[in-house]
GROMACS .gro file of C-alpha atoms in nm:
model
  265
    1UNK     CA    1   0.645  -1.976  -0.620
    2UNK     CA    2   0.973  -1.836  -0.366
    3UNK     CA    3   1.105  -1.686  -0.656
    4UNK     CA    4   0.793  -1.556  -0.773
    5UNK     CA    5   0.677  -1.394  -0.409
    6UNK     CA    6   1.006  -1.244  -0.402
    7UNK     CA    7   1.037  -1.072  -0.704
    8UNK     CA    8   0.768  -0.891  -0.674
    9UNK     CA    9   0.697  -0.737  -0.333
   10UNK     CA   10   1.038  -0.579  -0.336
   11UNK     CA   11   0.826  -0.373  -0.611
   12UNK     CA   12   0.552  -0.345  -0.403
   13UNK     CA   13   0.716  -0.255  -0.082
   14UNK     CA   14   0.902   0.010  -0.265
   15UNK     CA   15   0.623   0.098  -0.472
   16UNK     CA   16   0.360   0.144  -0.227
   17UNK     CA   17   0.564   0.261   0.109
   18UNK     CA   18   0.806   0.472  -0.017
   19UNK     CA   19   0.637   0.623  -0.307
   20UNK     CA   20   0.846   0.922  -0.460
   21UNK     CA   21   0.639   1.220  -0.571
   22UNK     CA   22   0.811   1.458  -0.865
   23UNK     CA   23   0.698   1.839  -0.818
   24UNK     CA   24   0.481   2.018  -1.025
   25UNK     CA   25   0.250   2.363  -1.024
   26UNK     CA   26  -0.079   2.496  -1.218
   27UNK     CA   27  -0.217   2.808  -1.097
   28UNK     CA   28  -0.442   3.089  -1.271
   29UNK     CA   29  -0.199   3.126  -1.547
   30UNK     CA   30  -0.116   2.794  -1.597
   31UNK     CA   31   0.233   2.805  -1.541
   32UNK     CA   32   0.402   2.485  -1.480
   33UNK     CA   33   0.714   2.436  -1.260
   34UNK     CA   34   0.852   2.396  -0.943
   35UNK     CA   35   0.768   2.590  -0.639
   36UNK     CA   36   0.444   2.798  -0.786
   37UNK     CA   37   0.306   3.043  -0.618
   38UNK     CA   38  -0.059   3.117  -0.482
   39UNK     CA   39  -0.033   3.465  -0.491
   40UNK     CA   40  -0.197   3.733  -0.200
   41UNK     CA   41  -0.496   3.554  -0.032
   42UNK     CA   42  -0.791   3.716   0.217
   43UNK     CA   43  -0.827   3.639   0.576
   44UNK     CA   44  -1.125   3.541   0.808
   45UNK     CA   45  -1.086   3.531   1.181
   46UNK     CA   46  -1.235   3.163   1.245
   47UNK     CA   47  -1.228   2.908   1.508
   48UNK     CA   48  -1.058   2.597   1.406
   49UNK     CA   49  -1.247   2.451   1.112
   50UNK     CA   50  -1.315   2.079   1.118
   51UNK     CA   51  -1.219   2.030   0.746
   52UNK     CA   52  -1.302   1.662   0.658
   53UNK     CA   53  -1.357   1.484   0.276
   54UNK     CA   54  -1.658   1.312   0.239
   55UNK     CA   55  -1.551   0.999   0.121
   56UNK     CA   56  -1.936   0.844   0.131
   57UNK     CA   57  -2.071   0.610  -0.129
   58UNK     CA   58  -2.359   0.375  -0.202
   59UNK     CA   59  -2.163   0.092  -0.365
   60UNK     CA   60  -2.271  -0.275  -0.258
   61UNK     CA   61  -2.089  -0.492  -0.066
   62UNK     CA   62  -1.871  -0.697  -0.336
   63UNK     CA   63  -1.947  -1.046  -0.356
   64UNK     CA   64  -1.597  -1.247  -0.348
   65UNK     CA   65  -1.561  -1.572  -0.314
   66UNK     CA   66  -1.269  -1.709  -0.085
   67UNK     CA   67  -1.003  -1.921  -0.353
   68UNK     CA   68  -0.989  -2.308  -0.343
   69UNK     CA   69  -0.630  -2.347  -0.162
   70UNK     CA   70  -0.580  -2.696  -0.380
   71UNK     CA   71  -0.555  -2.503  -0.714
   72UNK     CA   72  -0.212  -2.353  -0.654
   73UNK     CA   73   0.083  -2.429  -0.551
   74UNK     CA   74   0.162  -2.174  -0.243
   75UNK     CA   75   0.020  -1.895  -0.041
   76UNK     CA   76   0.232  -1.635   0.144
   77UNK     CA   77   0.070  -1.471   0.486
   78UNK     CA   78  -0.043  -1.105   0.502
   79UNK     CA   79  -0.124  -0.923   0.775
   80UNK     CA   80  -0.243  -0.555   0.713
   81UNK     CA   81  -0.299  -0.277   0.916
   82UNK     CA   82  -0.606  -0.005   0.773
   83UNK     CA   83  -0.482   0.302   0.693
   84UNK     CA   84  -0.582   0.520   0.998
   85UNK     CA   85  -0.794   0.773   0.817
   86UNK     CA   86  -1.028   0.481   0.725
   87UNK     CA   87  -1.061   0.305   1.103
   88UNK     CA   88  -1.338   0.532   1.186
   89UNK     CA   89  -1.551   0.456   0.952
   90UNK     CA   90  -1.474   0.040   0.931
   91UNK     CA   91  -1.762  -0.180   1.044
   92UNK     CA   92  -1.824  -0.600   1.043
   93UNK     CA   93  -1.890  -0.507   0.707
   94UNK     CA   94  -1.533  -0.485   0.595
   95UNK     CA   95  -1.385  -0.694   0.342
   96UNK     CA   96  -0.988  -0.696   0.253
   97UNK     CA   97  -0.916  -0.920  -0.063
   98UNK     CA   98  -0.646  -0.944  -0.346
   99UNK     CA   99  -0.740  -1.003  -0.728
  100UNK     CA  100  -0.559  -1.111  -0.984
  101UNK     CA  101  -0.777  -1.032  -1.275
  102UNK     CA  102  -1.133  -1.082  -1.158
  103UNK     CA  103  -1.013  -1.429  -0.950
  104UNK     CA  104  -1.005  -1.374  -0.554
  105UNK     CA  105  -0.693  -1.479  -0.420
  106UNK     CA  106  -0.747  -1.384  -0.079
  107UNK     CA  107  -1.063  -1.283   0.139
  108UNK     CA  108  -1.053  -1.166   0.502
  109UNK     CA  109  -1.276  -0.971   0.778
  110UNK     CA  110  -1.186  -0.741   0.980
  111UNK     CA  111  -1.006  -0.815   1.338
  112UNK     CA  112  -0.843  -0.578   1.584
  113UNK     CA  113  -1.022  -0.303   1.798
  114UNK     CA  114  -1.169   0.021   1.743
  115UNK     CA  115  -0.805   0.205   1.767
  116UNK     CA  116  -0.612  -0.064   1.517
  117UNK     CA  117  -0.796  -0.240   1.249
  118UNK     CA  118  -0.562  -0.521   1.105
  119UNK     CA  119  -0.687  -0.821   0.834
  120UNK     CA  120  -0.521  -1.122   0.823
  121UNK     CA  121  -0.514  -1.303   0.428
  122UNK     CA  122  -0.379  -1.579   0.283
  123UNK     CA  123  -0.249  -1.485  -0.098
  124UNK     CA  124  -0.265  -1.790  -0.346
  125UNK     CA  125  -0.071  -1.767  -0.659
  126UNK     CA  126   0.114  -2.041  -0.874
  127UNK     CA  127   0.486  -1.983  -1.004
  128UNK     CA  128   0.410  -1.932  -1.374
  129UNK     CA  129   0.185  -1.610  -1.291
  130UNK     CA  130   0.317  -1.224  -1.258
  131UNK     CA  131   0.188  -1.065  -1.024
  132UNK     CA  132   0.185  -0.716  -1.220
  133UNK     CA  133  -0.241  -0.826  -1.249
  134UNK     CA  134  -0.257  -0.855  -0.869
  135UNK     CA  135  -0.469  -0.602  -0.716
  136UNK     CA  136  -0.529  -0.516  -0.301
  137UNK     CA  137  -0.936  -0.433  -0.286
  138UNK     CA  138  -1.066  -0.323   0.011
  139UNK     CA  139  -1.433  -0.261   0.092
  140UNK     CA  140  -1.523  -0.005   0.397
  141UNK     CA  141  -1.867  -0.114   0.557
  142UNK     CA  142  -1.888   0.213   0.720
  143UNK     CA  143  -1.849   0.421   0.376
  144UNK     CA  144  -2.007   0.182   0.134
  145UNK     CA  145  -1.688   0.268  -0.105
  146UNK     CA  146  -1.455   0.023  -0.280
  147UNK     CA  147  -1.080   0.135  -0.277
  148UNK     CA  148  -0.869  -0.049  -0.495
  149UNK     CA  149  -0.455  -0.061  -0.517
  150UNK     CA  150  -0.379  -0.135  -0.878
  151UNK     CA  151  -0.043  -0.208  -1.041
  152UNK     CA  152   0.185  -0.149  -1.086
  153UNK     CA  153   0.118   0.083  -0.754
  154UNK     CA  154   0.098  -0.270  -0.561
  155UNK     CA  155   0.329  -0.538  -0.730
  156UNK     CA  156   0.242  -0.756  -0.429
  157UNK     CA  157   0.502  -1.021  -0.340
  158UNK     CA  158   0.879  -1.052  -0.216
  159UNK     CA  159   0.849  -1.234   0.107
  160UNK     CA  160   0.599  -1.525   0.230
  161UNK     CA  161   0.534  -1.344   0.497
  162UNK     CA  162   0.464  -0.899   0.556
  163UNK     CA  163   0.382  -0.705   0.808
  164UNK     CA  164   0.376  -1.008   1.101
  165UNK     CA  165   0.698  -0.821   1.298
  166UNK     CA  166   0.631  -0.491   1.145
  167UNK     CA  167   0.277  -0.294   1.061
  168UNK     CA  168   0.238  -0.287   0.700
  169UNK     CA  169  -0.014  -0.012   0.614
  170UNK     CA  170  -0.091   0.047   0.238
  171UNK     CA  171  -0.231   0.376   0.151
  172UNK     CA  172  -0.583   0.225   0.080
  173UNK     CA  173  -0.700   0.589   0.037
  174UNK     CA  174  -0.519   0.665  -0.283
  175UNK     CA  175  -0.734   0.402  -0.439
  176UNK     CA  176  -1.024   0.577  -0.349
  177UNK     CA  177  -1.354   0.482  -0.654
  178UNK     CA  178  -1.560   0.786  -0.553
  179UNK     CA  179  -1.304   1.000  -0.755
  180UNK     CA  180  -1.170   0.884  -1.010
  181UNK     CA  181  -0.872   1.168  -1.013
  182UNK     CA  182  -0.636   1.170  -0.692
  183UNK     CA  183  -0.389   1.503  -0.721
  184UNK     CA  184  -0.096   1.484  -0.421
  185UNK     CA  185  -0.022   1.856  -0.307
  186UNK     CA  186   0.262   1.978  -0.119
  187UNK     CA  187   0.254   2.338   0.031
  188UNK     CA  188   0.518   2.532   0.174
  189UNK     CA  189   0.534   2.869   0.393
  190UNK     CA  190   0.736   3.145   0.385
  191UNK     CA  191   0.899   3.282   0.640
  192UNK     CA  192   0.669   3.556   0.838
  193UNK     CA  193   0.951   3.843   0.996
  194UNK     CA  194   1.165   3.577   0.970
  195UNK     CA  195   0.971   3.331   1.213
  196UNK     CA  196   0.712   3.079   1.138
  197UNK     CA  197   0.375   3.074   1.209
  198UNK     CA  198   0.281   2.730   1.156
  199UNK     CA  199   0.148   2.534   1.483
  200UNK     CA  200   0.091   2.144   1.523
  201UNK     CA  201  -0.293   2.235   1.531
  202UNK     CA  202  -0.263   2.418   1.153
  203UNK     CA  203  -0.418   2.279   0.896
  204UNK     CA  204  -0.434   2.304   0.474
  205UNK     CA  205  -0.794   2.241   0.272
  206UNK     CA  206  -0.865   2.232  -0.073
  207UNK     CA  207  -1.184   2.296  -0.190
  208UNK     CA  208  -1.382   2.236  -0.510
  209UNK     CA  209  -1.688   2.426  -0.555
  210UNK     CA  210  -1.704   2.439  -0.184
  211UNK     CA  211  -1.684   2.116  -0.122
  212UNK     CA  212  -1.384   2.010   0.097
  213UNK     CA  213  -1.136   1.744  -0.108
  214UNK     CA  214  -0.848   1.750   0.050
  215UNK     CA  215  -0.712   1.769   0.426
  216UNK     CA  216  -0.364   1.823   0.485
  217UNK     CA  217  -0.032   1.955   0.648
  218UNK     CA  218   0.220   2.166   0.567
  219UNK     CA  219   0.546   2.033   0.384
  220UNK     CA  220   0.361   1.685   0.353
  221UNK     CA  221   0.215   1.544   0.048
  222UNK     CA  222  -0.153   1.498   0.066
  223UNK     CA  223  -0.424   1.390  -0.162
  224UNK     CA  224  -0.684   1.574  -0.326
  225UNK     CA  225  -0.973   1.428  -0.497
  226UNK     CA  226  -1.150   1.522  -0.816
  227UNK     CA  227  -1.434   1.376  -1.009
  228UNK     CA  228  -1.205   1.461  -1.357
  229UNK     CA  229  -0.887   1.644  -1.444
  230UNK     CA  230  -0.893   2.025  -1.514
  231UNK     CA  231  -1.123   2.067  -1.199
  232UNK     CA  232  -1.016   2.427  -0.988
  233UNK     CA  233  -0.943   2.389  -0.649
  234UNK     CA  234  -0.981   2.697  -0.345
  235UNK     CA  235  -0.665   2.652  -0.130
  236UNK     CA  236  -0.746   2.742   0.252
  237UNK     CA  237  -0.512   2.744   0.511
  238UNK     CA  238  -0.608   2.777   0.893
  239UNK     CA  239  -0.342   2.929   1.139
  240UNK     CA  240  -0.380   2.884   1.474
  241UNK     CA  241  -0.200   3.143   1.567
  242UNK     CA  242  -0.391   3.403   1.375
  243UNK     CA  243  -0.699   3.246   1.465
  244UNK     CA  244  -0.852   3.224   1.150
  245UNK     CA  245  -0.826   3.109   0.779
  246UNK     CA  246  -0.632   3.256   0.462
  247UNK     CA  247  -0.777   3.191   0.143
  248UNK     CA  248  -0.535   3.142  -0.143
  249UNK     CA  249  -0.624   3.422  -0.454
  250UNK     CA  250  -0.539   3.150  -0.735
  251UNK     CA  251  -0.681   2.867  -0.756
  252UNK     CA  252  -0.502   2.541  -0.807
  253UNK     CA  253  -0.577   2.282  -1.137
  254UNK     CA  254  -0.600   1.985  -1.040
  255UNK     CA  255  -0.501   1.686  -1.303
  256UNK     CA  256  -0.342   1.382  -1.128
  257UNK     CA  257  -0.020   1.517  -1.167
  258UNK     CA  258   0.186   1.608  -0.838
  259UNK     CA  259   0.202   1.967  -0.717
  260UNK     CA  260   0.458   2.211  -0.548
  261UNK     CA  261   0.343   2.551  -0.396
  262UNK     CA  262   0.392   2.830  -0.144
  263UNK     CA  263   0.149   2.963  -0.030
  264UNK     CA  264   0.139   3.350  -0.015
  265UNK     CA  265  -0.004   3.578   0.216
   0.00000   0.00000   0.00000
C-alpha cells in the first residue's frame, strides 16, 4: 500500500497544483494560434462592476456511505483546505469524499471557521488497486452543486500523509457539474503610451449571452464556463483607472481548449 500511495500522488500533486496550460486563440475568424487578438472594443464609463458566476444548482445532497476500515489494508491522512472562491458559500451541509469507482473511500464534514474551511479524510485503498479510478467529490451545501476532480486530473496518492504541514488546496472549481465545459483564458495588455494601465482593483469578465462565466485577472489563467463547446463569449474588461469598462469587438469561442489573447483597445 507505501508503494502504492506513493506512486501516485507525485501524479496528483503535479497534476493538480502545478497544472501547465498550452496557449491557444479562437476569435471571429477562427484563427487559431498564439497570442490572438480581440480587436478595437467600445467603452462605458462605469463604477466598478461586481462581476460574479453563478455557480447555483439544485442537485441533492449525495448519499455516501463512510468505508468499512477492516476491508483494506491502509489509509493515508488528508487534510484539505476549500478552494477560497467556494468558502462563502460552504454550509454544515458540506461533504468532502474520494471514490474509486462508485465505492466511498473517504467521507468528511466540514471543520474550520468562516475565513478557512479545511476537511479532514481518511483514504482507504488496498495495494493491488490504481488509483487512476480515484476521484476527489466535493458537495457545497451553500450551492447545492457537486464538483468532482477526475483522473487523471487527481491521481491521488504519494505520501500517507498531505497537506498536515502545508495547505493543500485542490482547484475544486474546475470540476464544476453545472457546466459541463470549463475553457482557462489568459489575457494580456498592451502597453498604453508606453505605461500600463492595469490597477490591483481591475478586473476581466466573460460573458455568454449576458450572463457572467468567468471572473478573472490579467496575465492569470482563469476559468470560463460553458454549458457545450462552440459557445461565444463577450470579453469585458474594467479599468480602474478609466473608470469604466471596455468591451472586446470579437468574441471569444469557447471549447475546453486553453486560450491566449490581448486584448485591444
Amino acid at each position: 500500500m507505501k508503494a502504492f500511495m506513493k506512486y501516485h500522488v507525485a501524479m496528483f500533486m503535479a497534476a493538480v497544483l502545478t497544472m501547465s496550460w498550452g496557449c491557444a486563440s479562437n476569435d471571429d475568424d477562427d484563427n487559431k494560434g498564439n497570442g490572438g487578438l480581440t480587436g478595437t472594443s467600445t467603452f462605458q464609463a462605469s463604477q466598478q462592476p461586481q462581476w460574479q458566476v453563478d455557480m447555483s444548482d439544485s442537485q441533492e445532497r449525495p448519499q455516501w456511505a463512510a468505508p468499512d476500515p477492516s476491508k483494506y489494508e491502509n489509509k493515508m491522512i488528508v487534510m484539505l483546505r476549500l478552494q477560497d472562491e467556494l468558502v462563502p458559500f460552504s454550509t454544515d451541509d458540506d461533504l468532502m469524499a474520494v471514490l474509486a469507482g462508485d465505492e466511498c473511500r473517504a467521507l468528511s464534514d466540514r471543520g474550520g471557521n468562516a475565513q478557512k474551511v479545511y476537511f479532514v479524510i481518511n483514504v482507504h485503498g488496498n495495494s493491488s488497486e490504481s488509483g487512476d479510478n480515484f476521484r476527489l467529490c466535493y458537495y457545497s451545501g451553500g450551492l447545492k452543486q457537486l464538483f468532482v476532480l477526475d483522473t487523471p486530473q487527481n491521481t491521488f496518492f504519494n505520501e500517507r500523509n498531505v497537506g498536515i504541514d502545508n495547505d493543500f488546496s485542490p482547484p475544486l472549481l474546475d470540476g464544476a457539474t453545472k457546466y459541463a465545459v470549463k475553457t482557462k483564458v489568459t489575457v494580456s495588455f498592451p502597453l498604453t503610451n508606453g505605461d500600463p494601465i492595469l490597477t490591483e482593483n481591475d478586473q476581466l469578465a466573460v460573458f455568454v449571452d449576458g450572463e457572467c462565466r468567468g471572473v478573472g485577472k490579467a496575465g492569470q489563467p482563469f476559468t470560463v464556463f460553458t454549458n457545450s463547446a462552440g459557445e461565444r463569449g463577450e470579453l469585458r474588461y474594467y479599468s480602474q483607472k478609466r473608470g469604466g469598462i471596455f468591451i472586446a469587438a470579437k468574441r471569444l469561442t469557447l471549447t475546453g481548449e486553453p486560450q491566449s489573447v490581448t486584448f485591444e483597445f
